[in-house]
Amino acid sequence: MKKALSILELQEKFTSGELSVEENTQKIISEAKNSNKEFHHFNEISWEKALQKSKELDKQLKARKASGKLFGIPVSVKDCLCVKGVESTAGSAILKTYKPLFNATAVERAEREGAIIIGKTSQDEFGFGTFSTNVGKGFQIPLNPYDKKRSCGGSSGGSAGFAALTENTHAGIAESTGGSIACPASFCGVFGFTPTYGRVSRYGLMDYASSLDKIGSMAKNTQDAALMLESIAGIDEKDSTSLPNPVEEYSKLLEKQPKELKIGIIKEFFSEGIDKKVSETVWKALKRLESEGAKLEEISLPLNAKYGIPAYYLVAMTESSTNLAKYCGLRYGNALNLEGSFDEYFTKVRTEFFGEEAKRRIILGTFARMSGFRDAYYLKAMKVRTLLIQEFQQAFKKAEILASPTMPIIAPEFSKIEKLSPLQNYAMDLCTVPANLAGLPHASINAGFEGKMPVGLMLTGNYLQELQLLQASRMIEKAVQ
Ligand code: GLN
């Protein structure tokens, strides 16, 4: 990962007059434009909008009216969040040309705190994937900054890839349904944070699976990610599932180390199916925490390990098949010549513009919720989900934070990914899916390297324990450094 100034350090340069916001934005935009030719971390770079906002902020600086947690900070937004006036496609050809007339709440709040939106980061189409290889027709696959033959992870691949690559200060707004922030953070060696379900409003998110989708942050370090999170979190009248609990100032409280932190080591995620070198690297990082006073205790999540993947994929596909029904080529996004009946037109548009994985999920998801099958599949998966949540709650009686590797492997080469069957592909989400299914906050922190490739450590906290989780992440960040 390339080093850069932290958000607070960069803001000091703005206030001291050493650097103008516009100069800084110019720098990162030209970097993004250049690196994008090679690495494809952006679907769209919104340089005009970014420069215009920078000029406004410089005026505020001059008038000594600069304020906002993200004042002047370049922010990238995963393509599945609406940014007013900027093409927003969720990586799908079916939404090509769509420029939203409004901002997603998370984007609106970041902008209100002074953020400069520099562009839309690349992803698997609608979030359907683990390697950012399932991009829509006409989109390019983001490449890992550590090795271009390897994946950035998915589905927030562009977000993590750019966070690792850039020499400039930057924070990303990303999204996770089943691990899409943690996975790419792990593969690119950056910090990815997914809060409790409902902590950040989903308004303006092109939904994948509504009971699972969570918006979070991606950055080079815990403090920048904490600043982003506290800027975008909180109740929103436009999302009835957003939580009313007050938002803490995570970034200010980060350094307070939780005393006698009990960390539960998830036994199942250090055994079969996990690359030995990955688990060793994660284990070493955890051992360092132990020497700082944390207590490590083995815990077991047998149900989550066994049923997490099937329950998640049933719920996710079922909900996504419903959510994708609104893309018909009539209201917004891509269209064809209007010919034939509605059904014929609808079929043609969807055949043409949805990718293979999206089609697979629509078909499987529709099957799982069809009358006659709903009880056996979707509703059963939802019942299993409750059992998995209960298992987590038992574990939290023994430990405050749970730990495991984020991914069972380091970032794989594209040539290996091509050979995976869909089922083998889904199995890669073993460690990230349980916390997502339960709606629990979780983070991926770099634990070290295997060869030249980064290895991620995943921490999971209990509901709304964002602060504690960030503090524990900070402890690991320091220990590993
Ligand atoms: N890999 C998982 C999936 O394909 C998670 C993706 C996500 O969180 N958007 O569903």
Coordinates of C-alpha atoms and ligand atoms in Angstrom, one line a residue:
M1 CA 0.0 0.0 0.0
K2 CA 1.3 3.4 -0.9
K3 CA 1.5 5.9 2.0
A4 CA -0.4 9.2 2.1
L5 CA -1.2 11.9 4.6
S6 CA -4.1 11.1 6.9
I7 CA -7.3 13.1 6.5
L8 CA -6.4 15.3 9.5
E9 CA -2.8 15.9 8.3
L10 CA -4.1 17.0 4.9
Q11 CA -6.6 19.3 6.4
E12 CA -3.8 21.0 8.4
K13 CA -2.1 21.8 5.1
F14 CA -5.3 23.4 3.8
T15 CA -5.8 25.5 6.9
S16 CA -2.1 26.6 7.1
G17 CA -2.4 27.7 3.5
E18 CA 0.4 25.3 2.3
L19 CA -1.9 23.7 -0.2
S20 CA -5.2 24.7 -1.8
V21 CA -8.0 22.3 -2.0
E22 CA -8.1 22.8 -5.8
E23 CA -4.3 21.9 -6.1
N24 CA -4.9 18.8 -4.1
T25 CA -7.9 17.7 -6.1
Q26 CA -6.0 18.3 -9.4
K27 CA -3.3 16.0 -8.1
I28 CA -5.6 13.1 -7.2
I29 CA -7.7 13.5 -10.3
S30 CA -4.7 13.3 -12.6
E31 CA -3.4 10.4 -10.7
A32 CA -6.8 8.6 -11.0
K33 CA -7.1 9.3 -14.7
N34 CA -3.6 7.9 -15.3
S35 CA -3.9 4.9 -13.1
N36 CA -7.3 4.1 -14.5
K37 CA -5.9 3.3 -17.9
E38 CA -4.0 0.4 -16.3
F39 CA -5.9 -0.6 -13.2
H40 CA -9.6 0.2 -13.9
H41 CA -10.6 1.2 -10.4
F42 CA -13.1 3.8 -11.6
N43 CA -16.1 3.5 -13.8
E44 CA -16.4 7.2 -14.0
I45 CA -14.2 10.1 -12.8
S46 CA -16.2 13.1 -11.9
W47 CA -13.5 15.7 -12.4
E48 CA -15.6 18.7 -13.4
K49 CA -17.8 18.3 -10.3
A50 CA -14.8 17.8 -8.1
L51 CA -12.9 20.9 -9.3
Q52 CA -16.0 23.1 -9.1
K53 CA -16.5 22.0 -5.5
S54 CA -12.8 22.5 -4.7
K55 CA -13.0 26.1 -5.8
E56 CA -16.0 26.7 -3.5
L57 CA -14.1 25.2 -0.6
D58 CA -11.1 27.3 -1.3
K59 CA -13.3 30.4 -1.1
Q60 CA -14.6 29.2 2.3
L61 CA -11.0 28.7 3.4
K62 CA -10.1 32.3 2.4
A63 CA -13.1 33.6 4.3
R64 CA -12.1 31.4 7.3
K65 CA -15.4 29.6 7.0
A66 CA -14.0 26.1 6.4
S67 CA -15.7 23.4 8.4
G68 CA -16.7 19.8 8.1
K69 CA -15.2 16.5 9.1
L70 CA -14.3 15.7 5.5
F71 CA -13.4 19.2 4.4
G72 CA -11.5 19.1 1.1
I73 CA -11.1 15.3 1.2
P74 CA -11.2 13.4 -2.0
V75 CA -13.9 10.7 -1.7
S76 CA -14.7 7.9 -4.1
V77 CA -18.1 6.3 -4.2
K78 CA -18.9 2.7 -5.1
D79 CA -20.8 2.8 -8.4
C80 CA -24.0 1.4 -6.8
L81 CA -24.6 4.6 -4.8
C82 CA -26.4 7.4 -6.5
V83 CA -24.4 10.6 -7.1
K84 CA -26.3 13.5 -8.5
G85 CA -25.4 14.2 -12.1
V86 CA -22.8 11.5 -12.3
E87 CA -23.3 8.3 -14.3
S88 CA -24.2 5.7 -11.7
T89 CA -24.6 2.1 -13.0
A90 CA -23.8 -0.4 -10.2
G91 CA -21.4 -1.8 -12.8
S92 CA -24.3 -2.9 -15.0
A93 CA -24.9 -2.3 -18.7
I94 CA -28.6 -2.0 -18.0
L95 CA -28.0 1.3 -16.1
K96 CA -25.5 2.7 -18.6
T97 CA -26.3 6.4 -19.2
Y98 CA -28.3 6.8 -15.9
K99 CA -27.4 10.0 -14.2
P100 CA -29.3 10.3 -10.9
L101 CA -31.2 13.5 -10.1
F102 CA -30.4 13.1 -6.4
N103 CA -27.6 11.9 -4.0
A104 CA -27.7 8.8 -1.9
T105 CA -28.0 9.9 1.8
A106 CA -24.4 8.7 2.5
V107 CA -23.1 10.8 -0.4
E108 CA -25.2 13.8 0.6
R109 CA -23.9 13.6 4.2
A110 CA -20.3 13.2 3.1
E111 CA -20.6 16.2 0.8
R112 CA -22.2 18.2 3.6
E113 CA -19.1 17.5 5.6
G114 CA -17.0 19.0 2.8
A115 CA -16.1 15.8 0.9
I116 CA -15.1 16.1 -2.8
I117 CA -16.6 13.3 -4.8
I118 CA -13.9 12.2 -7.3
G119 CA -15.7 9.3 -9.0
K120 CA -17.5 6.0 -9.1
T121 CA -15.5 2.9 -8.3
S122 CA -15.8 -0.3 -10.2
Q123 CA -17.5 -3.4 -8.8
D124 CA -19.1 -6.7 -9.7
E125 CA -22.4 -6.0 -11.5
F126 CA -24.9 -5.1 -8.7
G127 CA -22.4 -6.5 -6.2
F128 CA -22.8 -10.1 -7.5
G129 CA -19.3 -11.5 -6.9
T130 CA -16.2 -11.9 -4.8
F131 CA -13.5 -11.0 -7.3
S132 CA -14.9 -8.0 -9.2
T133 CA -14.7 -10.2 -12.3
N134 CA -18.5 -10.3 -12.9
V135 CA -18.6 -6.8 -14.4
G136 CA -21.3 -5.8 -16.8
K137 CA -20.9 -5.7 -20.5
G138 CA -18.5 -2.9 -21.5
F139 CA -17.0 -2.5 -18.0
Q140 CA -13.5 -3.3 -17.1
I141 CA -12.2 -5.5 -14.3
P142 CA -10.2 -3.7 -11.6
L143 CA -6.7 -5.0 -11.1
N144 CA -4.8 -5.5 -7.8
P145 CA -2.2 -2.9 -7.2
Y146 CA 0.2 -5.5 -5.7
D147 CA 0.0 -7.7 -8.8
K148 CA -2.0 -6.9 -11.9
K149 CA -2.5 -10.6 -12.6
R150 CA -4.6 -10.8 -9.4
S151 CA -8.1 -9.7 -8.3
C152 CA -8.8 -6.7 -6.1
G153 CA -11.5 -8.8 -4.5
G154 CA -15.2 -7.9 -4.7
S155 CA -17.5 -6.6 -5.0
S156 CA -16.1 -3.2 -3.9
G157 CA -12.9 -3.9 -5.9
G158 CA -12.3 -0.5 -7.3
S159 CA -12.7 1.1 -3.9
A160 CA -10.1 -1.0 -2.2
G161 CA -7.8 -1.1 -5.2
F162 CA -7.6 2.7 -5.4
A163 CA -7.3 3.1 -1.6
A164 CA -4.2 0.9 -1.8
L165 CA -2.8 2.4 -5.0
T166 CA -3.2 6.2 -4.4
E167 CA -0.4 8.3 -3.1
N168 CA -3.0 10.9 -2.1
T169 CA -5.3 11.2 0.8
H170 CA -8.6 9.5 0.0
A171 CA -11.5 7.7 1.6
G172 CA -14.1 5.5 -0.1
I173 CA -17.8 4.9 0.5
A174 CA -18.4 1.3 -0.2
E175 CA -21.1 -1.3 0.3
S176 CA -21.4 -4.9 1.6
T177 CA -24.1 -7.4 1.2
G178 CA -22.2 -10.5 2.1
G179 CA -18.6 -9.3 2.5
S180 CA -18.0 -6.8 -0.3
I181 CA -16.1 -4.4 1.8
A182 CA -14.0 -6.8 3.9
C183 CA -13.0 -9.1 1.0
P184 CA -11.4 -6.4 -1.2
A185 CA -9.9 -4.7 1.8
S186 CA -8.2 -8.0 2.7
F187 CA -6.9 -8.6 -0.9
C188 CA -5.6 -5.0 -1.3
G189 CA -4.2 -4.6 2.3
V190 CA -6.4 -1.6 3.3
F191 CA -8.9 -1.1 6.1
G192 CA -12.5 -1.8 5.3
F193 CA -15.3 -1.2 7.8
T194 CA -18.9 -2.5 7.5
P195 CA -21.2 -1.1 10.3
T196 CA -24.3 -2.7 11.8
Y197 CA -27.2 -3.1 9.4
G198 CA -29.2 0.1 9.5
R199 CA -26.3 2.3 10.9
V200 CA -26.0 4.0 7.6
S201 CA -29.0 4.9 5.5
R202 CA -29.5 2.8 2.3
Y203 CA -31.5 5.6 0.6
G204 CA -30.1 6.0 -2.9
L205 CA -28.3 2.7 -2.9
M206 CA -29.1 0.5 -5.9
D207 CA -30.1 -2.4 -3.8
Y208 CA -28.7 -5.9 -4.1
A209 CA -30.5 -7.7 -1.2
S210 CA -32.5 -5.3 1.0
S211 CA -32.2 -7.2 4.3
L212 CA -28.5 -7.5 3.9
D213 CA -27.1 -4.3 2.3
K214 CA -24.9 -2.1 4.4
I215 CA -22.9 1.0 3.5
G216 CA -19.5 1.4 5.0
S217 CA -16.0 2.9 4.5
M218 CA -12.7 2.0 3.0
A219 CA -9.4 3.8 3.7
K220 CA -5.7 3.4 4.2
N221 CA -6.1 3.5 8.0
T222 CA -8.6 3.1 10.8
Q223 CA -8.8 6.8 11.6
D224 CA -9.8 7.9 8.2
A225 CA -12.4 5.2 7.9
A226 CA -13.8 6.2 11.3
L227 CA -14.1 9.8 10.2
M228 CA -15.9 8.7 7.1
L229 CA -18.3 6.5 9.1
E230 CA -19.2 9.1 11.6
S231 CA -19.9 11.5 8.8
I232 CA -22.4 9.3 7.0
A233 CA -24.0 7.3 9.8
G234 CA -27.3 8.0 11.6
I235 CA -31.0 7.9 11.2
D236 CA -32.6 9.0 8.0
E237 CA -36.3 9.6 7.4
K238 CA -35.9 8.3 3.9
D239 CA -34.8 4.8 5.1
S240 CA -37.2 3.3 7.7
T241 CA -34.6 0.6 8.5
S242 CA -32.0 3.2 9.6
L243 CA -31.3 3.2 13.3
P244 CA -32.1 6.0 15.7
N245 CA -29.1 5.5 18.1
P246 CA -26.8 8.5 18.4
V247 CA -23.6 8.3 16.4
E248 CA -20.4 8.5 18.4
E249 CA -17.3 10.5 17.4
Y250 CA -15.4 7.3 16.6
S251 CA -12.3 9.1 15.2
K252 CA -11.7 11.0 18.5
L253 CA -12.2 8.0 20.7
L254 CA -10.2 5.6 18.6
E255 CA -7.0 5.6 20.6
K256 CA -8.7 4.6 23.8
Q257 CA -7.8 1.0 24.2
P258 CA -10.5 -1.2 25.5
K259 CA -9.2 -2.7 28.8
E260 CA -9.1 -6.5 29.1
L261 CA -10.6 -7.0 25.7
K262 CA -11.7 -10.6 25.2
I263 CA -11.2 -11.8 21.7
G264 CA -13.0 -15.0 20.5
I265 CA -11.0 -16.9 18.0
I266 CA -13.4 -18.6 15.6
K267 CA -12.1 -22.1 15.6
E268 CA -13.8 -23.2 12.3
F269 CA -12.2 -20.4 10.3
F270 CA -8.7 -21.5 11.2
S271 CA -9.0 -25.0 10.0
E272 CA -10.1 -26.9 6.9
G273 CA -10.5 -24.8 3.7
I274 CA -8.3 -22.0 4.9
D275 CA -4.9 -21.5 3.4
K276 CA -2.4 -22.4 6.1
K277 CA -0.2 -19.4 5.5
V278 CA -3.2 -17.1 5.7
S279 CA -4.2 -18.5 9.1
E280 CA -0.6 -18.4 10.3
T281 CA -0.3 -14.7 9.4
V282 CA -3.6 -13.8 11.1
W283 CA -2.7 -15.8 14.1
K284 CA 0.7 -14.1 14.5
A285 CA -1.1 -10.7 14.4
L286 CA -3.5 -11.8 17.1
K287 CA -0.7 -13.1 19.3
R288 CA 0.8 -9.6 19.2
L289 CA -2.5 -8.3 20.6
E290 CA -2.2 -10.8 23.4
S291 CA 1.1 -9.4 24.4
E292 CA -0.7 -6.0 24.6
G293 CA -3.1 -7.4 27.2
A294 CA -6.0 -8.8 25.1
K295 CA -7.3 -12.2 26.1
L296 CA -7.7 -14.7 23.4
E297 CA -10.2 -17.5 23.8
E298 CA -11.2 -20.1 21.3
I299 CA -14.9 -20.1 20.4
S300 CA -16.9 -22.2 18.0
L301 CA -19.5 -21.3 15.5
P302 CA -20.4 -24.7 14.0
L303 CA -23.8 -23.7 12.5
N304 CA -22.5 -20.5 10.9
A305 CA -19.6 -22.4 9.4
K306 CA -21.8 -25.1 8.0
Y307 CA -25.0 -23.2 7.0
G308 CA -23.7 -19.6 6.5
I309 CA -23.0 -20.0 2.8
P310 CA -26.2 -21.8 1.7
A311 CA -28.5 -19.6 3.9
Y312 CA -26.8 -16.4 2.7
Y313 CA -27.0 -17.3 -1.0
L314 CA -30.6 -18.3 -0.8
V315 CA -31.6 -15.0 0.9
A316 CA -29.3 -12.9 -1.2
M317 CA -30.5 -14.3 -4.5
T318 CA -34.1 -14.3 -3.6
E319 CA -34.1 -10.7 -2.6
S320 CA -31.9 -9.7 -5.6
S321 CA -34.3 -11.3 -8.1
T322 CA -37.1 -9.1 -6.7
N323 CA -34.9 -6.0 -6.7
L324 CA -33.8 -6.5 -10.3
A325 CA -37.3 -6.7 -11.6
K326 CA -37.5 -2.9 -11.8
Y327 CA -34.9 -2.7 -14.6
C328 CA -37.0 -2.9 -17.7
G329 CA -35.3 -0.5 -20.1
L330 CA -38.3 1.9 -20.0
R331 CA -37.9 4.2 -17.0
Y332 CA -34.1 4.8 -16.8
G333 CA -30.8 3.4 -18.0
N334 CA -30.1 1.6 -21.2
A335 CA -32.8 1.0 -23.8
L336 CA -33.3 -0.5 -27.2
N337 CA -35.5 0.5 -30.1
L338 CA -39.1 0.2 -28.8
E339 CA -40.5 -2.8 -30.7
G340 CA -42.8 -5.6 -30.0
S341 CA -45.1 -6.1 -26.9
F342 CA -44.0 -5.1 -23.4
D343 CA -43.0 -8.7 -22.6
E344 CA -41.0 -9.0 -25.8
Y345 CA -39.2 -5.7 -25.2
F346 CA -38.6 -6.4 -21.5
T347 CA -37.0 -9.8 -22.4
K348 CA -34.8 -8.3 -25.1
V349 CA -33.5 -5.5 -22.9
R350 CA -32.8 -7.9 -20.0
T351 CA -31.2 -10.5 -22.2
E352 CA -29.0 -7.9 -23.8
F353 CA -27.9 -5.9 -20.8
F354 CA -27.7 -8.2 -17.8
G355 CA -24.5 -10.2 -17.3
E356 CA -24.3 -14.0 -16.8
E357 CA -24.1 -13.9 -13.0
A358 CA -27.0 -11.5 -12.7
K359 CA -29.1 -13.9 -14.9
R360 CA -28.0 -16.9 -12.8
R361 CA -29.1 -15.1 -9.6
I362 CA -32.4 -13.9 -11.1
I363 CA -33.3 -17.5 -12.2
L364 CA -32.2 -19.1 -8.9
G365 CA -33.7 -16.4 -6.8
T366 CA -37.0 -16.5 -8.6
F367 CA -37.2 -20.2 -8.2
A368 CA -36.5 -20.0 -4.4
R369 CA -39.5 -17.7 -3.9
M370 CA -42.0 -19.3 -6.3
S371 CA -45.2 -20.5 -4.8
G372 CA -44.6 -24.1 -3.8
F373 CA -40.9 -23.6 -3.2
R374 CA -40.9 -20.5 -1.0
D375 CA -41.4 -22.5 2.2
A376 CA -38.7 -25.0 1.3
Y377 CA -36.1 -22.5 0.3
Y378 CA -36.4 -18.8 1.1
L379 CA -38.4 -19.1 4.3
K380 CA -36.3 -22.0 5.5
A381 CA -33.1 -20.0 4.9
M382 CA -34.7 -17.1 6.9
K383 CA -35.3 -19.5 9.8
V384 CA -31.7 -20.8 9.6
R385 CA -30.6 -17.1 9.6
T386 CA -32.3 -16.7 13.0
L387 CA -30.4 -19.7 14.4
L388 CA -27.1 -18.3 13.1
I389 CA -27.8 -15.0 14.8
Q390 CA -28.6 -16.9 18.1
E391 CA -25.3 -18.7 17.8
F392 CA -23.5 -15.4 17.5
Q393 CA -25.3 -14.1 20.6
Q394 CA -24.0 -17.1 22.5
A395 CA -20.5 -16.4 21.4
F396 CA -20.7 -12.7 22.5
K397 CA -21.3 -13.9 26.0
K398 CA -17.8 -15.3 26.0
A399 CA -16.0 -12.6 24.0
E400 CA -16.6 -9.0 23.0
I401 CA -15.0 -9.3 19.6
L402 CA -14.6 -12.3 17.3
A403 CA -11.6 -12.8 15.0
S404 CA -10.8 -14.9 12.0
P405 CA -9.1 -14.5 8.6
T406 CA -11.1 -12.3 6.3
M407 CA -10.7 -14.5 3.3
P408 CA -9.5 -18.1 3.1
I409 CA -6.9 -17.2 0.5
I410 CA -4.8 -14.3 -0.7
A411 CA -5.9 -12.5 -3.8
P412 CA -6.1 -15.2 -6.5
E413 CA -4.8 -14.9 -10.1
F414 CA -7.5 -14.3 -12.7
S415 CA -6.5 -17.5 -14.5
K416 CA -7.4 -19.4 -11.3
I417 CA -10.7 -17.6 -10.8
E418 CA -11.8 -18.5 -14.4
K419 CA -11.6 -22.1 -13.5
L420 CA -13.9 -21.9 -10.4
S421 CA -17.4 -23.2 -10.7
P422 CA -20.1 -20.9 -9.3
L423 CA -20.3 -23.1 -6.2
Q424 CA -16.6 -23.0 -5.6
N425 CA -16.7 -19.3 -6.1
Y426 CA -19.5 -18.8 -3.5
A427 CA -17.5 -21.0 -1.0
M428 CA -14.8 -18.3 -0.9
D429 CA -17.2 -16.2 1.2
L430 CA -17.1 -18.7 4.1
C431 CA -15.7 -16.2 6.7
T432 CA -17.4 -13.0 5.7
V433 CA -20.9 -14.2 5.1
P434 CA -22.0 -15.0 8.7
A435 CA -21.5 -11.5 10.1
N436 CA -23.3 -10.1 7.1
L437 CA -26.2 -12.4 7.4
A438 CA -26.5 -11.5 11.1
G439 CA -26.1 -7.7 10.3
L440 CA -23.2 -7.4 12.6
P441 CA -20.5 -4.8 12.3
H442 CA -17.1 -6.1 11.1
A443 CA -13.8 -4.9 9.8
S444 CA -10.9 -6.2 7.8
I445 CA -7.4 -5.1 8.8
N446 CA -4.1 -5.9 7.2
A447 CA -2.4 -8.6 9.3
G448 CA 0.8 -8.9 7.2
F449 CA 1.9 -10.4 3.9
E450 CA 2.2 -13.8 2.3
G451 CA 5.0 -13.2 -0.2
K452 CA 4.2 -9.8 -1.7
M453 CA 0.4 -10.2 -1.2
P454 CA -1.5 -8.8 1.8
V455 CA -3.5 -11.0 4.2
G456 CA -6.6 -9.7 6.0
L457 CA -7.8 -10.2 9.5
M458 CA -11.5 -9.9 10.2
L459 CA -13.0 -8.7 13.5
T460 CA -16.7 -8.9 14.2
G461 CA -18.4 -7.0 17.0
N462 CA -21.9 -7.1 18.5
Y463 CA -24.7 -4.8 17.3
L464 CA -23.9 -1.1 17.4
Q465 CA -20.5 -1.8 18.9
E466 CA -18.8 0.2 16.1
L467 CA -16.6 2.1 18.5
Q468 CA -15.3 -0.9 20.3
L469 CA -14.6 -2.6 17.0
L470 CA -12.8 0.4 15.6
Q471 CA -10.7 0.6 18.8
A472 CA -9.8 -3.0 18.6
S473 CA -8.9 -2.6 14.9
R474 CA -6.7 0.3 15.8
M475 CA -4.9 -1.9 18.3
I476 CA -4.2 -4.5 15.6
E477 CA -3.1 -1.7 13.2
K478 CA -0.6 -0.5 15.7
A479 CA 0.6 -4.0 16.6
V480 CA 1.1 -5.0 13.0
Q481 CA 2.9 -1.8 12.1
Ligands
GLN1 N1 -19.6 -12.4 -2.7 C1 -20.9 -12.1 -2.1 C2 -21.9 -12.3 -3.2 O1 -21.6 -12.5 -4.3 C3 -21.0 -10.8 -1.5 C4 -21.1 -9.6 -2.4 C5 -21.5 -8.3 -1.7 O2 -21.3 -8.2 -0.5 N2 -22.0 -7.4 -2.5 O3 -23.1 -12.2 -2.9

